[in-house]
PDB file of C-alpha atoms in Angstrom:
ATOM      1  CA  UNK S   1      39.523  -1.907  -7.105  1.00  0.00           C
ATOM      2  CA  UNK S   2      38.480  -2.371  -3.700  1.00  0.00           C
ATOM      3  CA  UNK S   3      35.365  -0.135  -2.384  1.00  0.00           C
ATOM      4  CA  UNK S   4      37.065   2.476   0.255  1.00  0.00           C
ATOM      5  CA  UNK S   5      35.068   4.327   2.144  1.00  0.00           C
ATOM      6  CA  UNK S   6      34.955   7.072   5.328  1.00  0.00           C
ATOM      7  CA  UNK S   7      32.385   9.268   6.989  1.00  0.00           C
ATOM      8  CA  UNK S   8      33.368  12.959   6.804  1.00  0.00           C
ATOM      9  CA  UNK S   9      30.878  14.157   9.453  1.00  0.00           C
ATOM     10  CA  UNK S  10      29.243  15.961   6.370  1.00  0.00           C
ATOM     11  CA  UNK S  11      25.292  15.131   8.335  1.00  0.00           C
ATOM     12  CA  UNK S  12      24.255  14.825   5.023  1.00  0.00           C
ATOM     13  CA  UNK S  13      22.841  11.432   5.551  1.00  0.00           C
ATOM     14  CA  UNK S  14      21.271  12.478   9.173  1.00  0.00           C
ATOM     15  CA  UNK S  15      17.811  13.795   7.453  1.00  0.00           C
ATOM     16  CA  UNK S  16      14.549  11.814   7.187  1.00  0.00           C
ATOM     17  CA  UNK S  17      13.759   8.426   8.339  1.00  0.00           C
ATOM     18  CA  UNK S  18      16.198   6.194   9.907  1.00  0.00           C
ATOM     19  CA  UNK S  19      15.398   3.029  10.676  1.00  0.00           C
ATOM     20  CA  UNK S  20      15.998   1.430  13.926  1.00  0.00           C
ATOM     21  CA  UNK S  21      15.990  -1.981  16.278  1.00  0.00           C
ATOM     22  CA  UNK S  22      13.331  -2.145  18.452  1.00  0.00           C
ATOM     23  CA  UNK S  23      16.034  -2.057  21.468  1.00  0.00           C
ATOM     24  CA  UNK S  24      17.394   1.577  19.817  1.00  0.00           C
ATOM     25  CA  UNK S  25      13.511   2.519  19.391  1.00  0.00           C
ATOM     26  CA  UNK S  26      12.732   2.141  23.333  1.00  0.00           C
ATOM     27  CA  UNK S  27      15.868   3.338  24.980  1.00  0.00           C
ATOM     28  CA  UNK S  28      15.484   6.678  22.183  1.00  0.00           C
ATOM     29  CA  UNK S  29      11.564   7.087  22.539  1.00  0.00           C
ATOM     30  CA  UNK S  30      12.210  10.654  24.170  1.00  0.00           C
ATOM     31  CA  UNK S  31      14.401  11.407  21.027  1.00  0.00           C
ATOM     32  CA  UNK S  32      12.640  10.289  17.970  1.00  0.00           C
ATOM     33  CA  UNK S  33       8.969  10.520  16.652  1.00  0.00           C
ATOM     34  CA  UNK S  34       8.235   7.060  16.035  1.00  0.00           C
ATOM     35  CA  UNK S  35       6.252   4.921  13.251  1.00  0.00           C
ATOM     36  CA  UNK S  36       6.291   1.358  12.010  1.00  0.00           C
ATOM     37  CA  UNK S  37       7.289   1.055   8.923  1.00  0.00           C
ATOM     38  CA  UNK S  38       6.071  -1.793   6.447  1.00  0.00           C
ATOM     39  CA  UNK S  39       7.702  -2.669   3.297  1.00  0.00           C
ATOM     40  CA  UNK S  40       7.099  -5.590   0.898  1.00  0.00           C
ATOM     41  CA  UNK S  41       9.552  -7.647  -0.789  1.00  0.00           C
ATOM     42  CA  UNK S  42       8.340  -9.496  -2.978  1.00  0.00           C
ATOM     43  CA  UNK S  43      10.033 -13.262  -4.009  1.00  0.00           C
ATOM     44  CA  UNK S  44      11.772 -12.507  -6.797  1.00  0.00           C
ATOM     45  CA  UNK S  45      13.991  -9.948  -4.537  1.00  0.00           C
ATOM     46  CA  UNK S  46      17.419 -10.834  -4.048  1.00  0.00           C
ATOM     47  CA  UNK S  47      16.982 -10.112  -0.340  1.00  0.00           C
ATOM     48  CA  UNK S  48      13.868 -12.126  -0.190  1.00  0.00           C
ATOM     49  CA  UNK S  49      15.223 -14.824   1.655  1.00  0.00           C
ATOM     50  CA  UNK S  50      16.568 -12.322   4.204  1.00  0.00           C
ATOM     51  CA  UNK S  51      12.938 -10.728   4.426  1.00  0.00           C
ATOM     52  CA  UNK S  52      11.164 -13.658   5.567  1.00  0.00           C
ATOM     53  CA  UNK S  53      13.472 -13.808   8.964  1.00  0.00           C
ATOM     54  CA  UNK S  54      13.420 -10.496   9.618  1.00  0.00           C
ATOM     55  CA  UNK S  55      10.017  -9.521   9.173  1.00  0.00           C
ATOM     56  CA  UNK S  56       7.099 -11.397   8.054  1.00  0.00           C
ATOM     57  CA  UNK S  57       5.585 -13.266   5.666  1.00  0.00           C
ATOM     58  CA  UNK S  58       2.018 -12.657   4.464  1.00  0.00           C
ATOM     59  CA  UNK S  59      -1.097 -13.639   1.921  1.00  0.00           C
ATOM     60  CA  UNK S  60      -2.356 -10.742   0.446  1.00  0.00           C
ATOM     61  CA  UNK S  61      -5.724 -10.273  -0.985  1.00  0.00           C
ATOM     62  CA  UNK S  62      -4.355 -11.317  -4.694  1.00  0.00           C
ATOM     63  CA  UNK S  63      -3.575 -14.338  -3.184  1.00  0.00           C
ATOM     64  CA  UNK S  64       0.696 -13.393  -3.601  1.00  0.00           C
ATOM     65  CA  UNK S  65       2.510 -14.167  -0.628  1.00  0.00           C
ATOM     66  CA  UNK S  66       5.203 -11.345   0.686  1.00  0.00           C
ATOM     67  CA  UNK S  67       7.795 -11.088   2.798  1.00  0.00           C
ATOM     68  CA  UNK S  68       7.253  -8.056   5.040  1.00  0.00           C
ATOM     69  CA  UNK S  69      10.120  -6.126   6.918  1.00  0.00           C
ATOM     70  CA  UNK S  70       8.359  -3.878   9.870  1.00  0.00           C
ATOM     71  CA  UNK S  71      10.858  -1.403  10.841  1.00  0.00           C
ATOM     72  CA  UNK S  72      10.542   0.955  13.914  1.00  0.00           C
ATOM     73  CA  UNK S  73      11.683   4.276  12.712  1.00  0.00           C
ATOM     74  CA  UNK S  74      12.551   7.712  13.476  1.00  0.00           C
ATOM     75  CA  UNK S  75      10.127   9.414  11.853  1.00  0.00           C
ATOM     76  CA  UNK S  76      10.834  12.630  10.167  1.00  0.00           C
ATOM     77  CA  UNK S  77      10.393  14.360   6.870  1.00  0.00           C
ATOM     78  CA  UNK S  78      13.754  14.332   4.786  1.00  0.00           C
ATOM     79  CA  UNK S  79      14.053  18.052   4.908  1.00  0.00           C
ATOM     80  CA  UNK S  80      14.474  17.226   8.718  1.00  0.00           C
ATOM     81  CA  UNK S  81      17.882  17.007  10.378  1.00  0.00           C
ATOM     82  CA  UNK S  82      17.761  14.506  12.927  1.00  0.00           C
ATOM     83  CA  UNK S  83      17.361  16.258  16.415  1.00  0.00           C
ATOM     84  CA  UNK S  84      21.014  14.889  17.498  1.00  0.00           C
ATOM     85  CA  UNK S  85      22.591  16.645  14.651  1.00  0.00           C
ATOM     86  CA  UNK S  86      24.610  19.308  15.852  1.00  0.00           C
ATOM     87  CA  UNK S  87      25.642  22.693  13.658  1.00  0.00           C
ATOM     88  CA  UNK S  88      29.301  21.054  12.951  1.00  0.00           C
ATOM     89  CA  UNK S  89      27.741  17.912  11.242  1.00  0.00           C
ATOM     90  CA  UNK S  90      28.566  15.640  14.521  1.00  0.00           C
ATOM     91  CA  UNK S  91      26.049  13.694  16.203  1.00  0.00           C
ATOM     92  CA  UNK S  92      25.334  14.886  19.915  1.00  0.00           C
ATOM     93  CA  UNK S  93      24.893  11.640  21.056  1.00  0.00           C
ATOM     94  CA  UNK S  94      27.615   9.785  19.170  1.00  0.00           C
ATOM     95  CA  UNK S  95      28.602   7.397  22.118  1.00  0.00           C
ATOM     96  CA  UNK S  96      24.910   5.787  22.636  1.00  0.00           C
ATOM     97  CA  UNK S  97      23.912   6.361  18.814  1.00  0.00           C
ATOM     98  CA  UNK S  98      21.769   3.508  17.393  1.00  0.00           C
ATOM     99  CA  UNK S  99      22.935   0.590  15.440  1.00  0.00           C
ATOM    100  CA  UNK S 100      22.148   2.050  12.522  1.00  0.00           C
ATOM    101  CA  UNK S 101      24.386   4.796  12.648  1.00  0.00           C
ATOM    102  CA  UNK S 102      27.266   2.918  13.694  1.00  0.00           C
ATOM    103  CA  UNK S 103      26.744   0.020  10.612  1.00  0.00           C
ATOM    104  CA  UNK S 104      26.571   2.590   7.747  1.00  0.00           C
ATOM    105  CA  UNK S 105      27.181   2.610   5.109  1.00  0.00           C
ATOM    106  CA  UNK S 106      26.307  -1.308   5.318  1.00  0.00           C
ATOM    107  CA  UNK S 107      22.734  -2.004   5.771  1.00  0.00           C
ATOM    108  CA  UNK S 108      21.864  -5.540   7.259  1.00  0.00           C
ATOM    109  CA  UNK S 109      18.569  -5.649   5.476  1.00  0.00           C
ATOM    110  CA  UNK S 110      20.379  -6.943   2.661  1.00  0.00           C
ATOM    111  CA  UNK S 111      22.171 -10.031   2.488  1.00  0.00           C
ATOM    112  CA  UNK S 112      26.471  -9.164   2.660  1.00  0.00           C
ATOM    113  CA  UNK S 113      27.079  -9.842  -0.736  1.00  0.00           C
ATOM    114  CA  UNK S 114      24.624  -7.096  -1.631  1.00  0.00           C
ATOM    115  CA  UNK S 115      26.151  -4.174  -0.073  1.00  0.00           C
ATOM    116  CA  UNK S 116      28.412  -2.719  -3.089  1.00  0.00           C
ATOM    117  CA  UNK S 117      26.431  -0.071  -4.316  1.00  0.00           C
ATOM    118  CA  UNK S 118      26.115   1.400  -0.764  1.00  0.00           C
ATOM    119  CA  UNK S 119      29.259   2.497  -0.689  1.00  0.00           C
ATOM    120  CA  UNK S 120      28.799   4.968  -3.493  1.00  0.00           C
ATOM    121  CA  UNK S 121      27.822   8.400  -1.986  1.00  0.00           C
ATOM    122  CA  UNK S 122      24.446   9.827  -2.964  1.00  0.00           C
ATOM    123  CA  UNK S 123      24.174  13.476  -4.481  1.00  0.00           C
ATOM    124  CA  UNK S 124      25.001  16.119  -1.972  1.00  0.00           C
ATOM    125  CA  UNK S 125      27.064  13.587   0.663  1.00  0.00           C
ATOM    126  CA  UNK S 126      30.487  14.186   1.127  1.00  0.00           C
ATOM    127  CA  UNK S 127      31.515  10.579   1.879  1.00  0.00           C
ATOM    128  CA  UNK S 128      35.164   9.911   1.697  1.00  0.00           C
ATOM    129  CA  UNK S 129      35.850   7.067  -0.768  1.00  0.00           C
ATOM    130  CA  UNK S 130      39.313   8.538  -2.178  1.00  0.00           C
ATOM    131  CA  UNK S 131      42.498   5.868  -2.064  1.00  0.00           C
ATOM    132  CA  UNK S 132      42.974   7.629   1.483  1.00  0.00           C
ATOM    133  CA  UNK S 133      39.847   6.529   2.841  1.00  0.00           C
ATOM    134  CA  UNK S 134      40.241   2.505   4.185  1.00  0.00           C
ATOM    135  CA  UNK S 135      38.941   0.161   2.381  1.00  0.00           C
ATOM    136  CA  UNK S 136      35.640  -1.654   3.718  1.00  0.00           C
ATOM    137  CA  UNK S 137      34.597  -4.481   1.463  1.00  0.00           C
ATOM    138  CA  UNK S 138      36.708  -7.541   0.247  1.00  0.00           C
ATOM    139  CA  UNK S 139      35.375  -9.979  -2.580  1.00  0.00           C
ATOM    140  CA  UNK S 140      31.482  -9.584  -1.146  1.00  0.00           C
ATOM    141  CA  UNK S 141      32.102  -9.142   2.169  1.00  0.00           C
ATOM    142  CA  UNK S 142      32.739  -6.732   4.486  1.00  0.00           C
ATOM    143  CA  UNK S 143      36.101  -6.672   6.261  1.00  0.00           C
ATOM    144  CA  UNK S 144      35.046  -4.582   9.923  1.00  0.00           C
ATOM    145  CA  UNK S 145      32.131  -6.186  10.117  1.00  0.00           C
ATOM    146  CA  UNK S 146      31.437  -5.783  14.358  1.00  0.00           C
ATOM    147  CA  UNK S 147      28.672  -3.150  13.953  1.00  0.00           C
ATOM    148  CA  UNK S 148      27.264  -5.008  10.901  1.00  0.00           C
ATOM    149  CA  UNK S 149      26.986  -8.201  12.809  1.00  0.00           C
ATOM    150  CA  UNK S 150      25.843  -6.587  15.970  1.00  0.00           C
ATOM    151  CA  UNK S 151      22.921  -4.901  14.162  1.00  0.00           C
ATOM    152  CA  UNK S 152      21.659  -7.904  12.470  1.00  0.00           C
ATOM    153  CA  UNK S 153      21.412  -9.874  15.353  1.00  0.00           C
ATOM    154  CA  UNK S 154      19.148  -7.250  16.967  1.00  0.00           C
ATOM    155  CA  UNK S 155      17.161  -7.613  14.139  1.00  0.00           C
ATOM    156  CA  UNK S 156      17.349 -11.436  14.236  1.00  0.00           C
ATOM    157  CA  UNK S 157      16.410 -11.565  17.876  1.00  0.00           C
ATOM    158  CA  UNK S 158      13.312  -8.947  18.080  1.00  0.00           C
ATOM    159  CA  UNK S 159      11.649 -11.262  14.477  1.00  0.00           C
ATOM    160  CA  UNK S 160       9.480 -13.440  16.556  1.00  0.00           C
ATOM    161  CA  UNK S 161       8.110  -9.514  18.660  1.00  0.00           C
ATOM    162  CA  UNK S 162       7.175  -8.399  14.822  1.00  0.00           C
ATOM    163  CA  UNK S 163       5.698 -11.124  13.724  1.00  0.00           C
ATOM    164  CA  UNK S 164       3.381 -11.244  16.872  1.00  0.00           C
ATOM    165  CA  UNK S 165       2.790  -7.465  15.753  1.00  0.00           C
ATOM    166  CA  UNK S 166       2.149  -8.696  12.064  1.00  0.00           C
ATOM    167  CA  UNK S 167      -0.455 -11.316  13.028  1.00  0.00           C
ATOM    168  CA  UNK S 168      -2.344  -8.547  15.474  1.00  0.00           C
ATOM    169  CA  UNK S 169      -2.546  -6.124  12.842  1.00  0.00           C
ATOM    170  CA  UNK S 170      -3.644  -8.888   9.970  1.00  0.00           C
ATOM    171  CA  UNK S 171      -6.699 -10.016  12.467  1.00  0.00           C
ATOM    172  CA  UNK S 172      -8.001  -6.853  14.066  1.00  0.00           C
ATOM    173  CA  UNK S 173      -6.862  -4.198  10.999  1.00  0.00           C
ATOM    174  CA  UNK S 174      -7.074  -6.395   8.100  1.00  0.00           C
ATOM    175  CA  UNK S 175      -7.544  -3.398   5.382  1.00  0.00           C
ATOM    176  CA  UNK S 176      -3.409  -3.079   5.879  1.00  0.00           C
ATOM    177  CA  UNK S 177      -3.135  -5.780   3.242  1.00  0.00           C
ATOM    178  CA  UNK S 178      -4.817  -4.246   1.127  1.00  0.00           C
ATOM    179  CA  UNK S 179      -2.771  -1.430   1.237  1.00  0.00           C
ATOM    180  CA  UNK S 180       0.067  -3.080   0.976  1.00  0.00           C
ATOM    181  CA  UNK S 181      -0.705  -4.866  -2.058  1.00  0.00           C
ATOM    182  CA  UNK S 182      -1.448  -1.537  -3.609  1.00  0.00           C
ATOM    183  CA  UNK S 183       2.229  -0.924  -3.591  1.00  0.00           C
ATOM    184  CA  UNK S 184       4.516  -1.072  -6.434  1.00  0.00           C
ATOM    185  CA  UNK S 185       6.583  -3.908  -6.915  1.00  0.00           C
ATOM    186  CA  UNK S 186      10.423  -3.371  -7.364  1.00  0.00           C
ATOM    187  CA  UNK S 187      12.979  -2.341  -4.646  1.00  0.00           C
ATOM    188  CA  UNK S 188      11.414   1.924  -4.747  1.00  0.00           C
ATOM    189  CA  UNK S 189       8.194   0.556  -4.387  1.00  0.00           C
ATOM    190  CA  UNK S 190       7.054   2.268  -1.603  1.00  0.00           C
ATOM    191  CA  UNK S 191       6.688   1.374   1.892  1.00  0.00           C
ATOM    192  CA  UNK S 192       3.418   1.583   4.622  1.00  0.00           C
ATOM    193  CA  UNK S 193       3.381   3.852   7.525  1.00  0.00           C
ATOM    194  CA  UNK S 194       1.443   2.843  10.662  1.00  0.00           C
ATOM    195  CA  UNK S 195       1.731   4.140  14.697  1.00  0.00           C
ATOM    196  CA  UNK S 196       3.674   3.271  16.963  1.00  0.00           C
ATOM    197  CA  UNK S 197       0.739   3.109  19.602  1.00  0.00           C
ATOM    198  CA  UNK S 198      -0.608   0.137  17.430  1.00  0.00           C
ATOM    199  CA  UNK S 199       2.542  -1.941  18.301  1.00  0.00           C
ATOM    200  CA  UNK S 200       2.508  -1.026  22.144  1.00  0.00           C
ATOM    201  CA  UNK S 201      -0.764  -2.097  21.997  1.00  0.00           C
ATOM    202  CA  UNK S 202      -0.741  -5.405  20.048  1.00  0.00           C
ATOM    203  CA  UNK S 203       2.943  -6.449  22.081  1.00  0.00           C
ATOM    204  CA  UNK S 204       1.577  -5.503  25.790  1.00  0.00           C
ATOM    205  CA  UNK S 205       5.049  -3.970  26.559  1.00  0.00           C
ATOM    206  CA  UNK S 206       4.568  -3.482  30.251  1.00  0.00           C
ATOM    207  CA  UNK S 207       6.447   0.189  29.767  1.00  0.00           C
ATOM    208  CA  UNK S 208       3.878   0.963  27.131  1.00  0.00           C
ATOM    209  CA  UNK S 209       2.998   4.160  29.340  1.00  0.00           C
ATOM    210  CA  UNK S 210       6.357   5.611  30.104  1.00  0.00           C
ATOM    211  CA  UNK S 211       7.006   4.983  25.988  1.00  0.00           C
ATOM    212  CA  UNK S 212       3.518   7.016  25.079  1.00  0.00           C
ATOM    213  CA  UNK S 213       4.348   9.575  27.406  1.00  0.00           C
ATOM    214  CA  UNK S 214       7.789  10.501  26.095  1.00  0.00           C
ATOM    215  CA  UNK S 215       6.698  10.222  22.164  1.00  0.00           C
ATOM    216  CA  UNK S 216       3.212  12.662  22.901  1.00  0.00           C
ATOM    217  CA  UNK S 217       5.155  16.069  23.448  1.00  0.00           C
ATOM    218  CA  UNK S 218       7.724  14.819  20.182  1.00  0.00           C
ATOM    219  CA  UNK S 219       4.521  14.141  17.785  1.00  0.00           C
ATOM    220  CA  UNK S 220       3.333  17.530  19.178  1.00  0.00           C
ATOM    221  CA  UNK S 221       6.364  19.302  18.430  1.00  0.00           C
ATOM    222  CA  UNK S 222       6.511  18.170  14.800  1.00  0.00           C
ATOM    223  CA  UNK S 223       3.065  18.506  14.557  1.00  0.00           C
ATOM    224  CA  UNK S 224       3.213  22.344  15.243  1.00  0.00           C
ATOM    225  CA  UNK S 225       7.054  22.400  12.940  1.00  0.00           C
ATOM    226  CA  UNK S 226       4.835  20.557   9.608  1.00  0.00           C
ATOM    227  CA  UNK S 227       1.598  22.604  10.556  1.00  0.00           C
ATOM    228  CA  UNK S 228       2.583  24.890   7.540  1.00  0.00           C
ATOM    229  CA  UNK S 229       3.961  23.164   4.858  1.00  0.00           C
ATOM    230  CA  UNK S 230       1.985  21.951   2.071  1.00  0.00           C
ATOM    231  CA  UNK S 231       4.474  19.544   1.543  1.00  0.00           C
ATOM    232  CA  UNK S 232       4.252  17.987   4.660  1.00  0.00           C
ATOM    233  CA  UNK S 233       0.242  17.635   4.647  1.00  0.00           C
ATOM    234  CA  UNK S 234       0.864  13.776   5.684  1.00  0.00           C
ATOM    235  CA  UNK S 235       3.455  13.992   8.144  1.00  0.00           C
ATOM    236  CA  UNK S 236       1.226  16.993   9.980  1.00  0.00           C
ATOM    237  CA  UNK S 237      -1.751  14.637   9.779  1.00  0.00           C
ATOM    238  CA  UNK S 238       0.061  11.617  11.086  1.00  0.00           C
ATOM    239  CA  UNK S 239       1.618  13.478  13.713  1.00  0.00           C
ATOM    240  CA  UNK S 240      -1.261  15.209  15.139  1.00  0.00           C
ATOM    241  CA  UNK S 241      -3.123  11.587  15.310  1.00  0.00           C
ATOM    242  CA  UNK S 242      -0.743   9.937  16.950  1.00  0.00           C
ATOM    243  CA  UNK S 243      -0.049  12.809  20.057  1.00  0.00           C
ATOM    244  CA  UNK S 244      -3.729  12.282  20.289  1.00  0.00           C
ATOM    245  CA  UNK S 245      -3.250   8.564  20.230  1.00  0.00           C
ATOM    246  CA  UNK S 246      -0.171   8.664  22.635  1.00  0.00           C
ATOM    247  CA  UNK S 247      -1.772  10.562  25.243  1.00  0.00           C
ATOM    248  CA  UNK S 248      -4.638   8.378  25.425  1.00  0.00           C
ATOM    249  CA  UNK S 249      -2.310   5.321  25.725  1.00  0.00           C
ATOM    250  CA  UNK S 250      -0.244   6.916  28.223  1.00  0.00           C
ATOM    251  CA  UNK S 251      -3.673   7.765  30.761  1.00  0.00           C
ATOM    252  CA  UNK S 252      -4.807   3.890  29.859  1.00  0.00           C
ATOM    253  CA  UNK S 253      -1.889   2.321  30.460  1.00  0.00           C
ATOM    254  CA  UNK S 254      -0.738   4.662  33.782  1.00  0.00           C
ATOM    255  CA  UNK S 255      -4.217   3.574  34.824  1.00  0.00           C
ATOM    256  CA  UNK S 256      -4.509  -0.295  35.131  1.00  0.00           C
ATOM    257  CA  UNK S 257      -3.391  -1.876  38.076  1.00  0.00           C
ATOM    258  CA  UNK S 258      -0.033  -3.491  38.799  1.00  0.00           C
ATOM    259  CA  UNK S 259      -0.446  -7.010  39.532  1.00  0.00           C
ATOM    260  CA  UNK S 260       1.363  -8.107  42.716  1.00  0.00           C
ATOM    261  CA  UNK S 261       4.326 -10.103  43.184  1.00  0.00           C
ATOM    262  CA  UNK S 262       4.193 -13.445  43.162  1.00  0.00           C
ATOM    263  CA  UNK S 263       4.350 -15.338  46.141  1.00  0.00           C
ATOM    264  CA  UNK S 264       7.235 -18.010  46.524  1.00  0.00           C
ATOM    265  CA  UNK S 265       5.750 -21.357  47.167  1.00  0.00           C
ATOM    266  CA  UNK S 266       6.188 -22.554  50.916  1.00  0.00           C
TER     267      UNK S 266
END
């Protein structure tokens, strides 16, 4: 039987992190608090092939060589609608959501003959995926495939900006391999959460300032909403370092010069 499948506008799946393209994480930075998030895949993965175009691919202390996908993501606790999700289950911004949105249920991490088991609803969504609902996937591949496509290429295009990021953070913060070889194996093993100020710094984006300036009041804001909750210890912590870390980046970036045009030769 062919998967079917429909959104219902339940929101269900609009909680916690989502996972973006670096385009949706710049043009949303006044949205979403953002982090960089690593996660191994290791090369018996199915999508390990995938992995090492995407992301990057690096030597960890045990001498086992990953494939890492770095993923700029909205960064929220998954008891946390996110901030676009409106009271009826629609999204506020539905006509410039990100890529990610518009691709799911498919997820372009994954190579297109992998997607099956996406389409089956997790507890508490209200997907449609009755005979009514159209069907989406055809012998391994998926049959509306423009948003699916669209994403990937994103993803494809911005590979050689994170790897740049993954060789910056190897040289000057080489404990993060460590860390990451600490991490389970198997596809729940757990992924590594850094800031988003590290990647403005290591890439030089010439907006760096007007990006920092935007995410500060956001990390504040959650901040203050985790400040109380046990539960949320690390996403309080993280949050209050990196407003601190934002605001700084904003005053050091605003501050350095502008270099001046250059000069067409005569």
């Amino acid at each position: 039987m062919e998967p079917r499948f429909s959104c219902t506008a339940c929101g269900a799946c609009c909680h916690g992190w989502l996972p973006l393209t670096l385009a949706d994480a710049v043009a949303h930075a006044g949205r979403f608090p953002l982090a960089m998030v690593w996660t191994p895949v290791r090369p018996n993965a199915r999508s390990y092939d995938l992995a090492t175009r995407l992301g990057a691919t690096l030597r960890l202390p045990n001498r086992k060589t990953v494939a890492v996908l770095i993923v700029p993501t909205a960064y929220l606790p998954p008891s946390h609608p996110c901030p676009e999700l409106r009271d009826d289950g629609r999204c506020a911004i539905h006509g410039t959501k990100p890529s990610r949105c518009r691709t799911m249920p498919f997820y372009p991490y994954r190579e297109e003959r992998d997607q099956a088991d996406l389409l089956i609803p997790r507890k508490g969504w209200a997907c449609d995926v009755s005979a009514a609902a159209p069907a989406v996937y055809r012998n391994h591949t998926i049959l509306d495939r423009t948003d699916f496509d669209r994403e990937r290429a994103e993803l494809l295009d911005q590979a050689p900006v994170i790897r740049r990021y993954a060789d910056y953070m190897v040289k000057y913060m080489p404990w993060i391999l460590g860390e990451l070889a600490k991490l389970p194996p198997g596809p729940a093993g757990g992924s590594l959460v850094t800031s988003l100020s590290s990647f403005l710094t290591a890439t030089r984006r010439p907006d760096a300032a007007q990006i920092a300036a935007a995410q500060a009041p956001l990390f504040q804001a959650m901040a203050g909403r985790t400040r109380d909750d046990p539960a949320l210890r690390d996403y309080h912590r993280n949050y209050a370092g990196w407003a601190r870390e934002m605001e700084a980046l904003a005053r050091r970036a605003s501050a350095q010069p502008t270099p001046p045009p250059a000069q067409d030769a005569t």
